[in-house]
Coordinates of C-alpha atoms and ligand atoms in Angstrom, one line a residue:
X129 CA 124.7 113.0 108.4
X130 CA 126.0 109.0 109.8
X131 CA 123.6 106.8 109.7
X132 CA 121.2 106.1 113.3
X133 CA 123.5 105.0 116.6
X134 CA 122.0 101.7 117.9
X135 CA 120.9 104.8 119.8
X136 CA 118.2 106.3 117.5
X137 CA 118.0 102.8 114.9
X138 CA 114.3 102.9 115.0
X139 CA 113.0 100.4 116.5
X140 CA 109.2 100.9 116.3
X141 CA 109.3 100.3 112.5
X142 CA 111.5 97.3 113.2
X143 CA 110.0 96.0 116.4
X144 CA 106.5 95.7 113.6
X145 CA 108.3 93.7 111.3
X146 CA 109.4 91.4 113.8
X147 CA 105.3 90.8 114.9
X148 CA 104.6 90.8 111.5
X149 CA 107.1 87.6 110.9
X150 CA 106.3 86.4 113.6
X151 CA 102.6 86.3 112.9
X152 CA 103.6 85.4 109.2
X153 CA 105.5 82.2 110.9
X154 CA 103.3 81.3 113.1
X155 CA 99.8 81.2 111.8
X156 CA 99.2 79.9 108.5
X157 CA 99.0 81.6 105.5
X158 CA 95.9 80.9 103.7
X159 CA 95.8 83.8 101.3
X160 CA 96.0 82.9 97.9
X161 CA 98.1 85.9 96.2
X162 CA 100.6 85.1 98.9
X163 CA 103.7 83.3 99.4
X164 CA 106.9 83.2 101.6
X165 CA 110.2 85.0 98.8
X166 CA 113.4 82.4 99.3
X167 CA 116.2 85.0 101.8
X168 CA 117.4 85.4 98.0
X169 CA 114.7 87.2 96.9
X170 CA 114.7 89.2 100.4
X171 CA 117.8 90.3 100.1
X172 CA 118.4 91.6 96.2
X173 CA 114.7 93.6 98.0
X174 CA 116.7 94.8 100.2
X175 CA 119.8 96.2 98.2
X176 CA 121.7 99.1 97.1
X177 CA 120.2 98.7 94.5
X178 CA 117.4 100.6 96.2
X179 CA 120.1 103.7 95.5
X180 CA 120.1 104.2 91.9
X181 CA 117.5 105.9 89.3
X182 CA 117.6 103.8 86.7
X183 CA 115.3 105.7 83.8
X184 CA 115.1 103.8 80.6
X185 CA 116.1 100.5 79.0
X186 CA 119.5 98.4 79.4
X187 CA 121.5 100.3 77.4
X188 CA 119.0 103.4 76.9
X189 CA 119.1 104.9 79.9
X190 CA 119.1 108.6 80.6
X191 CA 121.6 108.7 83.8
X192 CA 125.2 107.3 84.5
X193 CA 126.5 105.2 86.3
X194 CA 123.9 102.0 85.1
X195 CA 126.5 99.3 83.9
X196 CA 125.5 96.9 86.1
X197 CA 122.3 98.0 86.2
X198 CA 121.9 96.7 82.9
X199 CA 123.3 93.8 83.7
X200 CA 121.0 92.7 86.0
X201 CA 118.2 93.3 83.7
X202 CA 119.1 92.4 80.9
X203 CA 119.8 88.9 83.4
X204 CA 116.3 89.1 85.1
X205 CA 114.9 89.8 81.1
X206 CA 116.9 86.5 79.1
X207 CA 116.2 84.4 82.2
X208 CA 112.6 85.1 82.0
X209 CA 111.8 85.0 78.1
X210 CA 113.5 81.8 78.7
X211 CA 110.9 80.3 81.9
X212 CA 108.0 81.3 79.7
X213 CA 109.3 81.1 75.8
X214 CA 108.7 85.0 74.5
X215 CA 109.8 87.2 73.0
X216 CA 110.0 89.5 74.2
X217 CA 109.7 90.9 77.9
X218 CA 109.4 93.9 80.0
X219 CA 109.9 93.5 83.5
X220 CA 109.5 97.3 85.2
X221 CA 106.5 97.2 86.0
X222 CA 105.9 97.9 89.8
X223 CA 102.8 96.1 89.8
X224 CA 100.2 93.6 88.3
X225 CA 97.5 96.8 88.2
X226 CA 100.6 98.7 86.7
X227 CA 101.4 95.7 83.8
X228 CA 98.0 95.9 82.7
X229 CA 97.5 99.2 82.4
X230 CA 100.9 100.0 80.3
X231 CA 99.0 97.5 78.3
X232 CA 95.8 99.3 77.5
X233 CA 97.8 102.2 77.3
X234 CA 100.2 100.4 74.9
X235 CA 97.4 98.4 72.4
X236 CA 94.3 100.2 72.6
X237 CA 93.1 103.8 73.4
X238 CA 90.8 105.3 75.5
X239 CA 86.6 104.0 74.4
X240 CA 87.9 101.6 72.9
X241 CA 85.7 97.9 74.2
X242 CA 87.7 95.1 75.6
X243 CA 86.0 92.7 77.0
X244 CA 86.9 91.1 80.4
X245 CA 85.9 88.3 83.1
X246 CA 83.3 90.2 86.3
X247 CA 85.4 91.1 88.8
X248 CA 81.7 89.1 91.4
X249 CA 82.6 86.0 89.0
X250 CA 86.6 85.7 90.2
X251 CA 88.5 88.6 87.2
X252 CA 90.5 91.3 88.9
X253 CA 89.4 95.1 89.1
X254 CA 92.0 95.9 86.2
X255 CA 89.9 93.6 83.7
X256 CA 87.1 96.5 83.9
X257 CA 85.9 97.2 87.1
X258 CA 84.2 100.5 86.8
X259 CA 85.5 102.1 89.9
X260 CA 88.5 100.7 88.8
X261 CA 90.6 103.3 86.1
X262 CA 91.0 100.0 83.5
X263 CA 86.7 100.8 83.9
X264 CA 86.9 104.4 83.8
X265 CA 88.9 104.9 80.6
X266 CA 88.2 101.7 78.1
X267 CA 84.4 100.4 77.3
X268 CA 85.1 97.1 79.3
X269 CA 82.5 94.5 79.2
X270 CA 81.7 91.4 81.1
X271 CA 81.5 88.2 81.0
X272 CA 81.2 85.7 83.8
X273 CA 81.0 81.9 84.6
X274 CA 77.7 80.1 84.1
X275 CA 75.2 79.1 86.6
X276 CA 75.6 75.7 86.6
X277 CA 79.0 74.2 86.8
X278 CA 80.5 78.1 87.9
X279 CA 83.3 77.5 84.6
X280 CA 83.8 80.3 82.0
X281 CA 80.9 80.1 79.3
X282 CA 82.9 79.9 76.2
X283 CA 80.1 80.3 74.2
X284 CA 78.5 83.6 76.0
X285 CA 82.3 85.1 75.9
X286 CA 82.3 84.4 71.9
X287 CA 78.3 86.1 71.7
X288 CA 79.7 88.9 73.9
X289 CA 82.8 89.3 71.6
X290 CA 80.6 89.1 68.3
X291 CA 78.5 90.9 69.8
X292 CA 80.5 94.0 71.2
X293 CA 83.7 93.0 68.3
X294 CA 86.2 94.3 71.0
X295 CA 89.7 95.3 70.1
X296 CA 91.3 93.5 73.5
X297 CA 90.1 90.1 74.5
X298 CA 91.3 89.7 78.6
X299 CA 91.8 86.3 79.7
X300 CA 92.8 86.1 83.6
X301 CA 91.5 85.8 87.0
X302 CA 92.3 86.5 90.4
X303 CA 89.7 83.8 92.1
X304 CA 88.4 81.1 89.6
X305 CA 90.2 77.7 90.9
X306 CA 89.8 76.6 87.6
X307 CA 92.0 75.5 84.6
X308 CA 92.1 78.6 82.2
X309 CA 93.0 76.7 78.3
X310 CA 94.6 79.7 76.2
X311 CA 92.9 78.3 73.2
X312 CA 89.7 79.1 73.0
X313 CA 90.0 82.7 74.0
X314 CA 92.7 82.5 70.8
X315 CA 90.4 81.1 68.7
X316 CA 87.3 84.5 69.7
X317 CA 89.5 86.9 69.4
X318 CA 91.0 85.3 66.4
X319 CA 87.0 85.2 65.2
X320 CA 86.3 88.9 65.7
X321 CA 90.0 91.0 64.9
X322 CA 91.0 91.4 68.7
X323 CA 94.0 91.1 70.4
X324 CA 93.7 89.1 72.7
X325 CA 96.2 89.5 77.0
X326 CA 96.3 86.9 78.8
X327 CA 96.4 87.7 82.7
X328 CA 98.6 85.1 84.5
X329 CA 98.9 86.9 88.2
X330 CA 97.6 84.5 89.8
X331 CA 98.9 80.8 88.1
X332 CA 103.1 82.0 87.1
X333 CA 104.2 79.7 89.1
X334 CA 102.0 77.2 88.2
X335 CA 102.7 77.6 84.1
X336 CA 106.4 78.3 84.9
X337 CA 106.5 74.9 87.2
X338 CA 104.4 73.4 83.9
X339 CA 101.2 72.5 86.1
X340 CA 98.9 74.0 84.8
X341 CA 99.1 75.7 80.5
X342 CA 101.6 78.4 79.6
X343 CA 99.5 80.9 77.0
X344 CA 102.2 82.6 75.7
X345 CA 101.7 80.6 72.5
X346 CA 99.0 81.9 71.9
X347 CA 98.8 85.4 73.8
X348 CA 99.5 89.0 72.3
X349 CA 100.6 89.7 75.5
X350 CA 100.9 88.0 79.1
X351 CA 101.1 89.7 82.1
X352 CA 101.6 88.3 86.1
X353 CA 102.8 89.2 89.6
X354 CA 106.2 88.4 90.2
X355 CA 105.2 86.9 94.1
X356 CA 102.4 85.1 93.8
X357 CA 102.8 81.4 93.1
X358 CA 106.5 82.6 91.5
X359 CA 107.7 83.3 94.9
X360 CA 109.4 86.0 93.9
X361 CA 109.0 89.5 95.4
X362 CA 106.5 92.2 94.9
X363 CA 106.3 93.3 91.4
X364 CA 104.8 92.6 87.7
X365 CA 106.2 92.0 84.5
X366 CA 105.1 92.1 81.2
X367 CA 105.6 89.4 77.8
X368 CA 104.6 90.3 74.2
X369 CA 105.5 88.7 71.0
X370 CA 108.4 90.5 68.9
X371 CA 105.6 92.4 67.2
X372 CA 103.8 94.5 70.4
X373 CA 107.3 95.3 72.5
X374 CA 108.1 98.4 71.7
X375 CA 104.2 99.7 71.8
X376 CA 104.3 98.0 75.4
X377 CA 107.9 98.7 76.1
X378 CA 107.1 102.9 75.2
X379 CA 104.3 102.4 77.7
X380 CA 105.5 100.9 80.4
X381 CA 108.3 103.8 80.3
X382 CA 108.2 106.7 79.9
X383 CA 103.4 105.7 79.6
X384 CA 103.3 104.8 82.6
X385 CA 106.2 105.0 85.0
X386 CA 109.5 106.5 85.7
X387 CA 112.8 105.1 87.5
X388 CA 112.6 101.3 87.8
X389 CA 113.0 99.4 91.3
X390 CA 115.9 97.8 90.0
X391 CA 116.4 96.3 93.7
X392 CA 113.0 94.7 93.0
X393 CA 114.1 93.6 89.4
X394 CA 117.8 92.1 90.5
X395 CA 115.0 90.1 93.1
X396 CA 112.2 89.1 90.0
X397 CA 116.6 87.9 88.7
X398 CA 117.1 85.9 91.3
X399 CA 113.0 84.0 91.6
X400 CA 113.3 83.4 87.6
X401 CA 116.7 81.6 88.4
X402 CA 114.9 80.1 91.5
X403 CA 111.7 79.0 89.1
X404 CA 114.1 77.2 86.7
X405 CA 115.4 74.8 89.1
X406 CA 114.3 71.5 89.1
X407 CA 112.8 71.8 92.7
X408 CA 110.4 74.4 91.4
X409 CA 108.0 72.1 89.4
X410 CA 108.9 69.9 92.5
X411 CA 106.4 72.5 94.2
X412 CA 104.2 73.2 91.6
X413 CA 103.3 69.5 91.4
X414 CA 102.7 69.9 95.5
X415 CA 100.8 72.7 94.8
X416 CA 97.9 71.2 92.6
X417 CA 98.1 68.0 94.8
X418 CA 98.0 69.7 98.2
X419 CA 95.0 72.3 96.7
X420 CA 93.3 68.7 95.5
X421 CA 93.5 67.4 99.1
X422 CA 92.5 70.4 101.2
X423 CA 89.2 71.2 98.9
X424 CA 88.3 67.2 99.5
X425 CA 89.0 67.7 103.8
X426 CA 87.0 70.7 102.7
X427 CA 84.0 69.5 101.6
X428 CA 84.1 66.8 103.7
X429 CA 83.5 69.2 106.9
X430 CA 80.2 70.2 105.1
X431 CA 81.6 73.3 102.6
X432 CA 81.0 73.8 99.4
X433 CA 83.9 73.7 96.3
X434 CA 82.7 76.2 94.2
X435 CA 82.7 74.5 91.1
X436 CA 83.0 71.8 92.6
X437 CA 86.7 71.8 93.6
X438 CA 89.8 73.2 92.2
X439 CA 92.3 72.3 89.3
X440 CA 95.0 74.8 90.8
X441 CA 96.4 76.2 93.6
X442 CA 92.8 77.4 94.9
X443 CA 89.6 77.3 96.4
X444 CA 86.7 79.2 96.0
X445 CA 84.4 78.4 99.3
X446 CA 80.2 78.7 100.0
X447 CA 79.9 78.7 103.2
X448 CA 76.6 78.6 103.1
X449 CA 75.8 75.2 103.0
X450 CA 78.1 74.5 106.2
X451 CA 76.5 77.5 108.3
X452 CA 73.7 79.9 106.9
X453 CA 74.3 82.5 108.9
X454 CA 77.8 82.4 108.5
X455 CA 79.1 85.3 106.1
X456 CA 83.0 85.7 104.4
X457 CA 83.5 88.9 107.0
X458 CA 82.7 87.0 109.9
X459 CA 84.9 83.8 109.2
X460 CA 88.0 86.0 108.0
X461 CA 87.7 87.4 111.1
X462 CA 87.5 84.5 113.1
X463 CA 89.9 82.7 111.9
X464 CA 92.4 85.3 111.7
X465 CA 91.6 85.1 115.7
X466 CA 92.9 81.4 115.3
X467 CA 96.1 82.5 113.4
X468 CA 94.4 80.9 110.2
X469 CA 94.9 84.1 107.5
X470 CA 92.6 84.1 104.4
X471 CA 89.9 86.6 103.0
X472 CA 86.6 86.9 102.0
X473 CA 85.5 86.1 98.6
X474 CA 82.0 86.5 96.7
X475 CA 81.3 83.8 95.4
X476 CA 79.5 83.9 91.5
X477 CA 76.0 85.3 92.2
X478 CA 77.0 86.2 95.9
X479 CA 73.0 87.6 97.5
X480 CA 75.6 89.4 99.7
X481 CA 78.0 92.8 99.3
X482 CA 82.1 92.6 98.9
X483 CA 82.4 94.3 102.0
X484 CA 80.1 90.9 103.3
X485 CA 80.2 87.8 101.3
X486 CA 79.0 84.5 101.2
X487 CA 82.1 82.2 100.6
X488 CA 85.8 82.7 101.2
X489 CA 89.1 82.1 98.5
X490 CA 92.0 79.9 100.0
X491 CA 95.0 79.5 98.4
X492 CA 98.0 76.8 99.2
X493 CA 101.6 78.5 98.1
X494 CA 102.7 79.9 101.5
X495 CA 101.7 76.5 103.1
X496 CA 103.6 74.1 100.3
X497 CA 106.9 76.9 100.7
X498 CA 107.4 75.5 104.1
X499 CA 106.7 72.0 103.2
X500 CA 103.0 71.3 104.6
X501 CA 102.0 68.1 102.5
X502 CA 98.9 66.4 101.7
X503 CA 98.9 64.7 105.3
X504 CA 99.0 68.3 107.0
X505 CA 96.0 69.2 104.7
X506 CA 93.6 67.6 107.0
X507 CA 94.4 69.0 110.0
X508 CA 94.4 72.5 108.1
X509 CA 90.9 71.7 107.4
X510 CA 89.5 70.8 110.5
X511 CA 91.2 74.2 112.0
X512 CA 88.9 75.8 109.9
X513 CA 85.5 74.0 110.7
X514 CA 86.3 74.0 114.4
X515 CA 86.4 77.4 114.8
X516 CA 84.1 78.7 111.8
X517 CA 81.6 76.1 114.4
X518 CA 82.6 77.4 118.0
X519 CA 83.3 80.8 116.4
X520 CA 80.7 82.2 119.9
X521 CA 83.2 80.6 122.4
X522 CA 86.8 82.3 122.5
X523 CA 87.9 79.4 124.7
X524 CA 87.9 76.8 121.6
X525 CA 88.7 79.5 118.9
X526 CA 92.1 80.1 121.3
X527 CA 92.7 76.2 121.4
X528 CA 92.6 75.7 118.0
X529 CA 95.5 78.5 117.4
X530 CA 97.5 77.1 119.8
X531 CA 97.1 73.5 117.6
X532 CA 98.2 76.3 114.7
X533 CA 101.1 77.8 115.9
X534 CA 102.0 74.2 116.6
X535 CA 101.7 72.6 113.3
X536 CA 103.7 75.2 111.9
X537 CA 106.5 75.1 114.4
X538 CA 107.0 72.1 112.3
X539 CA 107.5 73.0 109.5
X540 CA 109.8 76.4 109.9
X541 CA 109.4 79.1 106.7
X542 CA 113.3 81.2 107.8
X543 CA 115.8 80.2 110.4
X544 CA 115.4 81.1 113.5
X545 CA 116.9 84.4 114.7
X546 CA 119.6 84.8 116.6
Ligands
DSN279 N1 95.3 91.3 95.2 C1 94.9 89.9 94.6 C2 94.6 88.7 94.9 O1 94.5 88.4 95.6 O2 93.9 87.8 94.0 C3 94.7 91.2 93.0 O3 95.3 91.7 92.5

């Protein structure tokens, strides 16, 4: 069958892709878990590798024709091991959730006890939420941030570990703005004889760029997604010590996945190469500077920052001191109209439901990739505050939309299409 001609090309989908590209580059992308990948990462993702089946691992495949794929996957593995100083890497997980589930499958048994951070205090669905397979199949107990400084309370983690004797302790977060030291988790795991997993999905790029402690020397297993601060394609990755390498590989394939997405693996290899460049360390440093400048500017606009600020790429903003009536849901919707994309987020001990929330989560990886620096952060805070203050005035919201587009036009992400 011939390829579609100009006449039969799917203009509907390609038109929508163009529309989405326009949305991304003319608005402020402040979702903490998103980023703009490089054109090279996108080229690898859209390459002929999408045509290939490659169940198995390099030199141990079930199908023929994998000599080149083997080279690509081996390159991805070597690069990511070097980037994080790991003994062993599995680059096949399709996502962070798949990576985490493979770790549980490989290292513990259904019904075993695990400790993780509660979802509503900044953890992840796969860290034992009752609606997720992790919480359904394993006996998770959750720790929380403490009420005074809204930081992880290691005394509580230790108490729970002594009480419940987990087989595994899961460190890692999705909406926790503070640096997370691996050593206290290791000490507690050792005290109770547990394994330790660190999910660095959000902070992988900060670790690679040298601005967050690297948990690899402390954890038995480290998981992450490649598309957040690391700025690669959508996908997951697992790093382990040699002791757990075979169990993890078996849990990924054939345990929980079939054919790997080798186009994504190639794009991961490209992203790992990019993250090894000296410029990437500067990028990571700028993320921290930008986040801190934005947090400061937001507090000057009357918002409260959960835990008082940030030392990562993200902040969680309590909207109540700014406006007691304003919910995260409403804020997300009206900010979308102003071209400012972020997500509603529970704050610790939020009186509102996860569908409504009293907060929003804001991250700077995308705006930092497009070249914005500290000088632009007060502008972003001002646009957010003005939109929320004047949320019932469509003309005022439209005026902010214009200012957002003008700011973004000064920081083009991708070359204009001919
Ligand atoms: N959806 C991701 C995030 O936004 O943090 C976690 O999987």
